[in-house]
Amino acid sequence: MATRILTGYRPTGKLHLGHLHGNLMRMMELQEEAECFFFIADWHALTTDYQDPSRLRTFTEEMVLDWLAAGIDPDKATIYRQSDLPEVAEFQLYLSMITPLGWLERVPSFKEQQEQLRGREIATHGFLGYPVLQAADILIVRAEGVPVGEDQLPHLELTREIVRRFNHLYGETFAEPQSLLSTAPRIPGTDGRKMSKSYGNQISLSDPPEEIRRKVLSMITDPARRTRRDPGDPGKCSVFELHRLYTGDRVEEIAEKCRTAGWGCVECKEVLAGRISDSLRAFRERRKELEARPGTAWEVLESGLRKVRPIAGEVLGEVRRRMGMD
Ligand code: TRP
Ligand code: SF4
């Protein structure tokens, strides 16, 4: 399969289990069989965090190290930082000329984020243009497949609309990229809601075992199980949702012990915490090795940039020609 794949992560802090199951595992498979571009979307982070960009550099470095420790291989995938590729910014400018305002105002994340991030004043030109920037990210390497979560589907649809409009105005130039929707189950955070940094309910890949244990022990369980003697319903417990992923060989037994009050929630959680910790041991070791070699992340980003740059230059050259800007 010679497909070209691209996906970007906003540098917002450490990667967590939600990222691992939702997207990272897929990226690891794809790097074996496709030509992959994985980039740090720091301009995208700036659209919401422009008032305090002080941690963007650290977050960028941490995210690259998390990728590498998880198994993303810079010899297989091209890893770069968006802001190192100014071709993307020029391309976004051209795309913004042909993108009607109404298309952007219609994107659901625009209104939702406005409400959620109240106080951060993101009624800005940059934030409204977020999906146009994303289209530029995707099209600058002519990506065919984009692995994303469900929340990103409207952005992908907008990219396809922009492609159709571009081709209509200037002649057939781009193919419509397809979204590769994650089939991973929803990963619950410690409060039972979807695991997400913005809820502060995440278990990070680099959390030490004690921290994992503390977080798992704090998890919300079946509310009907008030005492050790009350039977529980595993279907109503997010601890059990995680057991499905981490204790697959014992799910039946665990469900039974819950339903018959054969064990307490604390015991149940201890088992889960142990499994999650064990599954992340190799990650923690690789992460430590990488940290011990300062500069690693920046070297990876630099060599990725060298690989993506000629492609971006070629595509931008064609865009300029098509739009009479050569
Ligand atoms: N919007 C994506 C997110 O919030 C990040 C992103 C930016 C992206 N550009 C992209 C994802 C291009 C896929 C392709 O997660
Ligand atoms: Fe959840 Fe386990 Fe308690 Fe059942 S025993 S409610 S599965 S934590």
XYZ file of C-alpha atoms and ligand atoms in Angstrom:
349
model
C 0.000 0.000 0.000
C 1.618 3.225 -1.107
C -0.960 5.413 0.525
C 0.042 8.714 1.987
C -1.150 9.263 5.548
C -1.023 12.413 7.629
C -2.116 13.310 11.104
C -1.316 16.113 13.531
C -1.454 16.525 17.296
C -1.779 19.820 19.079
C 1.014 20.057 21.673
C -1.102 20.288 24.805
C 0.898 18.136 27.225
C 1.648 14.524 27.888
C -0.058 11.802 25.885
C -2.540 9.630 27.754
C -4.349 6.316 27.363
C -7.062 7.978 25.289
C -4.473 8.965 22.675
C -2.864 5.532 22.785
C -6.005 3.577 21.980
C -7.730 6.215 19.894
C -4.966 7.065 17.486
C -1.398 6.093 18.394
C -1.857 2.355 17.936
C -3.302 2.996 14.490
C -0.389 5.276 13.620
C 2.012 2.514 14.624
C 0.287 0.076 12.263
C 0.150 2.603 9.457
C 3.842 3.460 9.632
C 4.567 -0.169 8.685
C 2.506 -0.123 5.528
C 2.088 3.465 4.329
C 4.041 6.654 3.823
C 3.286 8.536 7.025
C 3.534 12.180 8.025
C 3.007 12.883 11.721
C 3.368 16.479 12.781
C 3.104 18.687 15.843
C 0.336 21.221 15.189
C 1.780 24.086 17.204
C 0.062 26.802 15.169
C -3.210 25.064 15.904
C -2.388 25.147 19.615
C -1.684 28.859 19.301
C -5.231 29.540 18.070
C -6.551 28.834 21.565
C -3.421 29.371 23.706
C -1.996 32.537 22.201
C -2.331 34.402 25.494
C 0.111 32.037 27.171
C 2.362 30.311 24.654
C 5.182 29.805 27.181
C 4.785 26.046 27.377
C 4.382 25.287 23.669
C 8.058 24.437 23.191
C 8.148 22.092 26.165
C 4.888 20.480 25.119
C 6.224 20.007 21.598
C 9.355 18.308 22.863
C 7.386 16.131 25.269
C 4.964 15.064 22.593
C 7.734 13.985 20.257
C 9.371 11.983 23.054
C 6.028 10.396 23.927
C 5.548 9.399 20.273
C 9.008 7.885 20.073
C 8.695 6.038 23.379
C 5.323 4.654 22.287
C 6.894 3.246 19.131
C 6.517 5.851 16.412
C 9.678 5.334 14.387
C 11.311 8.376 12.746
C 12.943 6.061 10.194
C 9.503 4.974 9.042
C 7.357 8.061 9.586
C 8.201 11.670 8.799
C 7.868 13.682 12.008
C 7.965 17.483 11.905
C 6.698 20.648 13.505
C 4.075 22.643 11.650
C 5.643 26.035 12.366
C 8.931 24.881 10.811
C 7.120 24.585 7.491
C 6.152 28.120 6.383
C 4.807 26.669 3.120
C 1.745 25.678 5.160
C 1.082 29.293 6.179
C 1.306 30.600 2.621
C -0.919 27.774 1.435
C -3.470 28.581 4.122
C -3.539 32.165 2.873
C -4.428 30.995 -0.631
C -7.049 28.566 0.645
C -8.574 31.284 2.818
C -9.276 33.310 -0.349
C -11.615 30.641 -1.668
C -13.244 29.514 1.593
C -16.626 31.159 2.211
C -17.118 32.525 5.711
C -20.366 30.588 6.055
C -18.536 27.255 5.782
C -16.351 28.164 8.754
C -19.123 29.520 10.938
C -20.982 26.259 10.371
C -18.193 24.020 11.736
C -19.576 22.683 15.047
C -16.277 22.968 16.946
C -16.294 26.710 16.283
C -19.409 27.375 18.353
C -18.712 24.654 20.922
C -15.204 25.872 21.658
C -16.396 29.467 21.834
C -18.653 28.390 24.677
C -16.240 25.975 26.357
C -13.230 28.240 26.308
C -15.066 31.361 27.388
C -12.674 33.804 28.975
C -9.922 32.965 26.503
C -11.313 35.308 23.861
C -11.036 33.054 20.879
C -13.429 34.976 18.667
C -10.394 35.593 16.487
C -9.563 35.422 12.816
C -7.012 32.700 13.610
C -9.473 30.499 15.420
C -12.170 30.880 12.779
C -9.567 29.859 10.206
C -8.520 26.743 12.137
C -10.112 24.309 9.648
C -8.512 26.121 6.685
C -5.121 25.680 8.337
C -5.943 22.019 8.831
C -6.835 21.702 5.135
C -3.447 23.224 4.283
C -1.716 20.701 6.591
C -3.394 17.831 4.814
C -3.108 19.023 1.230
C 0.484 20.294 1.453
C 1.610 16.645 1.312
C -1.397 15.478 -0.764
C -2.415 13.132 2.057
C -4.913 10.489 1.005
C -5.826 9.182 4.448
C -6.157 11.069 7.736
C -6.525 9.033 10.943
C -8.730 11.061 13.289
C -11.294 10.842 16.041
C -14.965 11.513 15.471
C -14.681 15.128 16.605
C -12.498 15.872 13.577
C -14.909 14.629 10.904
C -16.423 18.072 10.195
C -12.911 19.427 9.619
C -12.177 16.652 7.135
C -15.463 17.319 5.368
C -14.519 20.969 5.084
C -11.140 19.994 3.612
C -12.969 17.996 0.955
C -15.243 20.948 0.189
C -12.214 23.183 -0.193
C -10.637 20.623 -2.539
C -13.747 20.568 -4.726
C -13.843 24.325 -4.872
C -10.138 24.610 -5.642
C -10.366 22.036 -8.433
C -13.468 23.720 -9.826
C -11.825 27.153 -9.902
C -8.294 26.264 -11.009
C -8.488 22.809 -12.575
C -8.049 19.322 -11.163
C -5.226 19.660 -8.611
C -6.042 17.738 -5.438
C -7.726 14.441 -4.600
C -10.226 14.436 -1.726
C -8.584 13.026 1.418
C -10.431 10.314 3.322
C -10.796 10.184 7.086
C -9.690 6.964 8.733
C -11.999 6.915 11.714
C -10.673 5.251 14.844
C -12.491 2.040 15.734
C -11.127 2.044 19.269
C -13.638 1.961 22.100
C -14.202 5.123 24.094
C -11.604 5.328 26.861
C -13.148 6.537 30.110
C -11.167 8.870 32.337
C -11.085 8.677 36.128
C -14.405 10.549 36.388
C -16.165 8.314 33.862
C -16.248 10.958 31.126
C -14.206 10.514 27.960
C -10.492 10.682 28.846
C -9.297 14.154 27.956
C -6.736 16.590 29.213
C -9.361 19.320 29.306
C -11.306 17.337 31.930
C -8.157 16.590 33.965
C -9.224 12.918 34.168
C -6.341 11.379 32.239
C -3.847 8.618 32.959
C -0.690 9.706 31.152
C 1.582 7.203 29.432
C 4.491 8.457 31.513
C 2.704 8.371 34.891
C 4.773 6.354 37.383
C 3.099 3.216 38.827
C 2.198 4.925 42.134
C 0.403 7.649 40.242
C -1.463 5.170 38.065
C -2.524 3.327 41.188
C -3.686 6.521 42.891
C -5.698 7.550 39.830
C -7.301 4.149 39.311
C -8.245 3.932 42.993
C -9.974 7.304 42.655
C -12.112 6.135 39.724
C -15.894 6.351 39.816
C -17.550 2.908 39.958
C -21.110 1.604 39.712
C -22.883 4.077 42.024
C -25.314 1.337 43.154
C -22.431 -0.514 44.819
C -22.325 1.523 47.986
C -20.832 -1.075 50.297
C -18.607 -4.096 49.885
C -21.666 -6.370 50.254
C -23.765 -4.722 47.481
C -23.531 -6.531 44.162
C -22.383 -4.347 41.254
C -23.164 -4.028 37.573
C -19.950 -4.089 35.519
C -21.878 -2.545 32.623
C -22.228 0.630 34.675
C -18.603 0.884 35.761
C -15.757 2.534 33.896
C -13.211 0.455 35.824
C -14.703 -2.526 34.053
C -14.484 -0.777 30.655
C -10.738 -0.520 31.204
C -10.530 -4.128 32.427
C -11.872 -5.161 29.025
C -8.776 -3.628 27.455
C -6.177 -4.496 30.057
C -7.365 -7.684 31.723
C -8.906 -9.362 28.696
C -7.998 -12.860 29.931
C -10.019 -12.384 33.133
C -13.069 -10.305 32.123
C -15.610 -13.049 32.785
C -14.212 -13.725 36.219
C -14.077 -10.016 37.043
C -17.667 -9.440 35.919
C -18.790 -12.400 38.025
C -16.955 -11.192 41.129
C -18.562 -7.777 40.698
C -22.097 -9.116 40.197
C -21.895 -11.460 43.172
C -20.020 -9.053 45.442
C -17.237 -11.628 45.397
C -14.674 -8.906 45.812
C -14.537 -5.227 46.632
C -13.973 -2.334 44.279
C -10.576 -1.662 45.820
C -9.339 -5.174 44.986
C -10.800 -4.864 41.527
C -9.009 -1.567 40.982
C -5.689 -2.867 42.331
C -5.728 -5.537 39.632
C -6.469 -2.965 36.942
C -3.784 -0.548 38.144
C -1.238 -3.363 38.067
C -2.166 -4.298 34.512
C -2.042 -0.714 33.218
C 1.320 -0.156 34.918
C 2.768 -3.346 33.471
C 1.575 -2.489 29.987
C 3.385 0.857 30.185
C 6.662 -0.398 31.647
C 8.507 -0.540 28.296
C 7.168 2.913 27.461
C 8.500 4.373 30.714
C 11.930 2.835 30.169
C 12.239 4.106 26.606
C 10.985 7.524 27.687
C 13.743 7.714 30.338
C 16.412 6.718 27.835
C 15.217 9.386 25.428
C 15.175 12.055 28.146
C 18.747 11.181 28.993
C 19.798 12.332 25.528
C 18.841 16.010 25.372
C 18.141 17.335 21.907
C 16.701 14.072 20.616
C 13.269 15.513 19.876
C 14.700 18.503 18.012
C 16.960 16.273 15.926
C 13.995 14.139 14.940
C 11.975 17.231 13.979
C 14.857 18.568 11.934
C 15.368 15.413 9.928
C 11.617 15.093 9.381
C 11.541 18.660 8.109
C 14.220 17.817 5.554
C 11.995 15.048 4.220
C 8.728 16.988 4.056
C 10.097 20.272 2.753
C 10.665 19.263 -0.894
C 7.166 17.796 -1.077
C 5.614 20.938 0.401
C 7.658 23.082 -1.973
C 6.441 21.157 -4.986
C 2.784 21.345 -3.964
C 2.968 25.038 -3.089
C 4.662 25.680 -6.447
C 1.748 24.113 -8.250
C -0.772 26.068 -6.145
C 0.989 29.325 -6.970
C 0.930 28.501 -10.671
C -2.732 27.572 -10.602
C -3.631 30.792 -8.784
C -1.546 33.031 -10.994
C 1.022 33.702 -8.279
C 4.093 32.272 -9.964
N -7.367 19.505 14.716
C -6.627 18.362 15.153
C -6.938 18.098 16.625
O -7.392 18.967 17.308
C -5.150 18.535 14.992
C -4.778 18.707 13.556
C -4.309 19.836 12.984
C -4.868 17.724 12.536
N -4.070 19.633 11.654
C -4.408 18.343 11.354
C -5.285 16.392 12.517
C -4.384 17.663 10.139
C -5.276 15.718 11.297
C -4.818 16.356 10.111
O -6.693 17.013 17.095
Fe -16.503 -1.613 39.088
Fe -14.929 -3.577 39.830
Fe -16.387 -2.269 41.641
Fe -17.573 -3.872 39.902
S -16.112 -4.479 41.468
S -18.244 -1.826 40.469
S -16.293 -3.597 38.073
S -14.722 -1.438 40.403
